[in-house]
PDB file of C-alpha atoms in Angstrom:
ATOM      1  CA  UNK A   1     130.441  69.733 120.234  1.00 60.00           C
ATOM      2  CA  UNK A   2     129.390  66.267 121.292  1.00 73.00           C
ATOM      3  CA  UNK A   3     128.253  63.982 118.465  1.00 71.00           C
ATOM      4  CA  UNK A   4     124.615  64.151 117.778  1.00 82.00           C
ATOM      5  CA  UNK A   5     123.842  67.500 119.335  1.00 85.00           C
ATOM      6  CA  UNK A   6     123.277  69.319 115.980  1.00 87.00           C
ATOM      7  CA  UNK A   7     120.936  66.352 115.000  1.00 92.00           C
ATOM      8  CA  UNK A   8     119.016  66.927 118.271  1.00 93.00           C
ATOM      9  CA  UNK A   9     118.538  70.554 117.298  1.00 94.00           C
ATOM     10  CA  UNK A  10     117.359  69.486 113.815  1.00 94.00           C
ATOM     11  CA  UNK A  11     114.998  66.956 115.438  1.00 96.00           C
ATOM     12  CA  UNK A  12     113.495  69.538 117.753  1.00 97.00           C
ATOM     13  CA  UNK A  13     113.039  71.948 114.782  1.00 97.00           C
ATOM     14  CA  UNK A  14     111.237  69.043 112.805  1.00 97.00           C
ATOM     15  CA  UNK A  15     109.086  68.375 115.798  1.00 97.00           C
ATOM     16  CA  UNK A  16     108.141  72.151 116.040  1.00 98.00           C
ATOM     17  CA  UNK A  17     107.322  72.034 112.309  1.00 97.00           C
ATOM     18  CA  UNK A  18     105.009  68.948 112.738  1.00 97.00           C
ATOM     19  CA  UNK A  19     103.214  70.361 115.762  1.00 97.00           C
ATOM     20  CA  UNK A  20     102.519  73.865 114.605  1.00 94.00           C
ATOM     21  CA  UNK A  21      99.252  72.869 112.929  1.00 93.00           C
ATOM     22  CA  UNK A  22      98.251  70.321 115.680  1.00 97.00           C
ATOM     23  CA  UNK A  23      95.320  70.842 118.098  1.00 97.00           C
ATOM     24  CA  UNK A  24      96.305  73.855 120.286  1.00 97.00           C
ATOM     25  CA  UNK A  25      94.645  72.144 123.292  1.00 97.00           C
ATOM     26  CA  UNK A  26      97.191  69.275 123.020  1.00 97.00           C
ATOM     27  CA  UNK A  27     100.302  70.986 121.733  1.00 97.00           C
ATOM     28  CA  UNK A  28     102.174  73.987 123.315  1.00 97.00           C
ATOM     29  CA  UNK A  29     103.704  74.737 119.920  1.00 98.00           C
ATOM     30  CA  UNK A  30     100.301  74.675 118.125  1.00 98.00           C
ATOM     31  CA  UNK A  31      98.961  76.943 120.939  1.00 98.00           C
ATOM     32  CA  UNK A  32     101.745  79.500 120.273  1.00 97.00           C
ATOM     33  CA  UNK A  33     101.004  79.378 116.524  1.00 98.00           C
ATOM     34  CA  UNK A  34      97.271  79.779 117.327  1.00 97.00           C
ATOM     35  CA  UNK A  35      97.963  82.815 119.419  1.00 97.00           C
ATOM     36  CA  UNK A  36      99.998  84.435 116.693  1.00 97.00           C
ATOM     37  CA  UNK A  37     103.214  86.400 116.183  1.00 97.00           C
ATOM     38  CA  UNK A  38     102.800  88.711 119.168  1.00 97.00           C
ATOM     39  CA  UNK A  39     102.486  85.807 121.608  1.00 97.00           C
ATOM     40  CA  UNK A  40     105.577  84.121 120.135  1.00 98.00           C
ATOM     41  CA  UNK A  41     107.645  87.233 120.212  1.00 98.00           C
ATOM     42  CA  UNK A  42     106.491  87.949 123.738  1.00 98.00           C
ATOM     43  CA  UNK A  43     107.806  84.491 124.895  1.00 98.00           C
ATOM     44  CA  UNK A  44     111.210  85.307 123.314  1.00 98.00           C
ATOM     45  CA  UNK A  45     111.297  88.540 125.322  1.00 98.00           C
ATOM     46  CA  UNK A  46     110.352  86.798 128.535  1.00 98.00           C
ATOM     47  CA  UNK A  47     112.828  83.961 128.026  1.00 98.00           C
ATOM     48  CA  UNK A  48     115.509  86.504 127.133  1.00 98.00           C
ATOM     49  CA  UNK A  49     114.912  88.336 130.344  1.00 98.00           C
ATOM     50  CA  UNK A  50     114.988  85.176 132.344  1.00 98.00           C
ATOM     51  CA  UNK A  51     118.161  84.294 130.673  1.00 98.00           C
ATOM     52  CA  UNK A  52     119.790  87.549 131.676  1.00 98.00           C
ATOM     53  CA  UNK A  53     118.545  87.185 135.215  1.00 98.00           C
ATOM     54  CA  UNK A  54     119.990  83.651 135.372  1.00 98.00           C
ATOM     55  CA  UNK A  55     123.220  84.816 134.188  1.00 98.00           C
ATOM     56  CA  UNK A  56     123.418  87.753 136.669  1.00 98.00           C
ATOM     57  CA  UNK A  57     122.607  85.295 139.460  1.00 98.00           C
ATOM     58  CA  UNK A  58     125.668  83.149 138.718  1.00 96.00           C
ATOM     59  CA  UNK A  59     123.477  80.020 138.744  1.00 97.00           C
ATOM     60  CA  UNK A  60     124.931  77.954 135.890  1.00 98.00           C
ATOM     61  CA  UNK A  61     122.165  75.365 135.771  1.00 98.00           C
ATOM     62  CA  UNK A  62     119.466  77.970 135.684  1.00 98.00           C
ATOM     63  CA  UNK A  63     121.474  79.812 132.909  1.00 98.00           C
ATOM     64  CA  UNK A  64     121.539  76.598 130.845  1.00 98.00           C
ATOM     65  CA  UNK A  65     117.861  75.891 131.389  1.00 98.00           C
ATOM     66  CA  UNK A  66     116.703  79.500 130.523  1.00 98.00           C
ATOM     67  CA  UNK A  67     118.932  79.463 127.426  1.00 98.00           C
ATOM     68  CA  UNK A  68     117.329  76.234 126.297  1.00 98.00           C
ATOM     69  CA  UNK A  69     113.917  77.925 126.789  1.00 98.00           C
ATOM     70  CA  UNK A  70     115.071  80.933 124.792  1.00 98.00           C
ATOM     71  CA  UNK A  71     116.485  78.721 122.005  1.00 97.00           C
ATOM     72  CA  UNK A  72     113.356  76.676 121.770  1.00 98.00           C
ATOM     73  CA  UNK A  73     111.203  79.843 121.475  1.00 98.00           C
ATOM     74  CA  UNK A  74     113.576  81.182 118.859  1.00 98.00           C
ATOM     75  CA  UNK A  75     113.238  77.882 116.956  1.00 98.00           C
ATOM     76  CA  UNK A  76     109.415  78.423 117.046  1.00 98.00           C
ATOM     77  CA  UNK A  77     109.651  81.857 115.534  1.00 98.00           C
ATOM     78  CA  UNK A  78     112.141  80.612 112.933  1.00 98.00           C
ATOM     79  CA  UNK A  79     109.689  77.870 111.949  1.00 98.00           C
ATOM     80  CA  UNK A  80     106.935  80.518 111.695  1.00 97.00           C
ATOM     81  CA  UNK A  81     109.102  82.122 109.038  1.00 97.00           C
ATOM     82  CA  UNK A  82     110.039  78.893 107.198  1.00 97.00           C
ATOM     83  CA  UNK A  83     113.559  78.883 108.667  1.00 98.00           C
ATOM     84  CA  UNK A  84     115.446  76.539 110.977  1.00 96.00           C
ATOM     85  CA  UNK A  85     118.672  75.951 112.752  1.00 95.00           C
ATOM     86  CA  UNK A  86     120.592  75.394 109.445  1.00 94.00           C
ATOM     87  CA  UNK A  87     119.788  78.979 108.494  1.00 96.00           C
ATOM     88  CA  UNK A  88     121.269  80.454 111.633  1.00 95.00           C
ATOM     89  CA  UNK A  89     124.301  78.096 111.548  1.00 93.00           C
ATOM     90  CA  UNK A  90     124.902  79.142 107.973  1.00 94.00           C
ATOM     91  CA  UNK A  91     124.964  82.841 109.034  1.00 93.00           C
ATOM     92  CA  UNK A  92     127.338  82.038 111.937  1.00 92.00           C
ATOM     93  CA  UNK A  93     129.624  80.129 109.535  1.00 93.00           C
ATOM     94  CA  UNK A  94     129.537  83.197 107.150  1.00 91.00           C
ATOM     95  CA  UNK A  95     130.633  85.369 110.082  1.00 90.00           C
ATOM     96  CA  UNK A  96     133.373  83.010 111.373  1.00 87.00           C
ATOM     97  CA  UNK A  97     136.802  84.726 111.212  1.00 86.00           C
ATOM     98  CA  UNK A  98     135.343  88.138 110.711  1.00 71.00           C
ATOM     99  CA  UNK A  99     135.722  90.671 113.532  1.00 75.00           C
ATOM    100  CA  UNK A 100     132.505  91.693 115.099  1.00 72.00           C
ATOM    101  CA  UNK A 101     133.270  95.301 114.457  1.00 74.00           C
ATOM    102  CA  UNK A 102     133.862  94.541 110.849  1.00 65.00           C
ATOM    103  CA  UNK A 103     130.924  92.345 110.384  1.00 65.00           C
ATOM    104  CA  UNK A 104     128.546  94.871 111.808  1.00 75.00           C
ATOM    105  CA  UNK A 105     129.997  97.694 109.824  1.00 74.00           C
ATOM    106  CA  UNK A 106     129.461  95.696 106.643  1.00 75.00           C
ATOM    107  CA  UNK A 107     125.708  95.208 107.151  1.00 70.00           C
ATOM    108  CA  UNK A 108     123.361  96.951 104.903  1.00 73.00           C
ATOM    109  CA  UNK A 109     121.302  99.759 106.663  1.00 70.00           C
TER     110      UNK A 109
END
């Protein structure tokens, strides 16, 4: 990973946290928070679908851009729940070196 990329993710998360209570007419993040959980989750579904379509098309730039949109909206939902990138990275770190089959089998129902 290029130096500073994790820090950029943290800065984006901090900006989301700052803007969630802003004026919804002036902040996209505040507008999402004002619309509520269903609107936020709908955006994740839309962006996930667009990411899949970009991947299927083979357009690498579109795939990167749609993934960025998906990650952004995931960061919004994480912020809604008082979580951030460090929480997701900690979980990925926990899973590192564990087979996906074993990790999934070890999850509590």
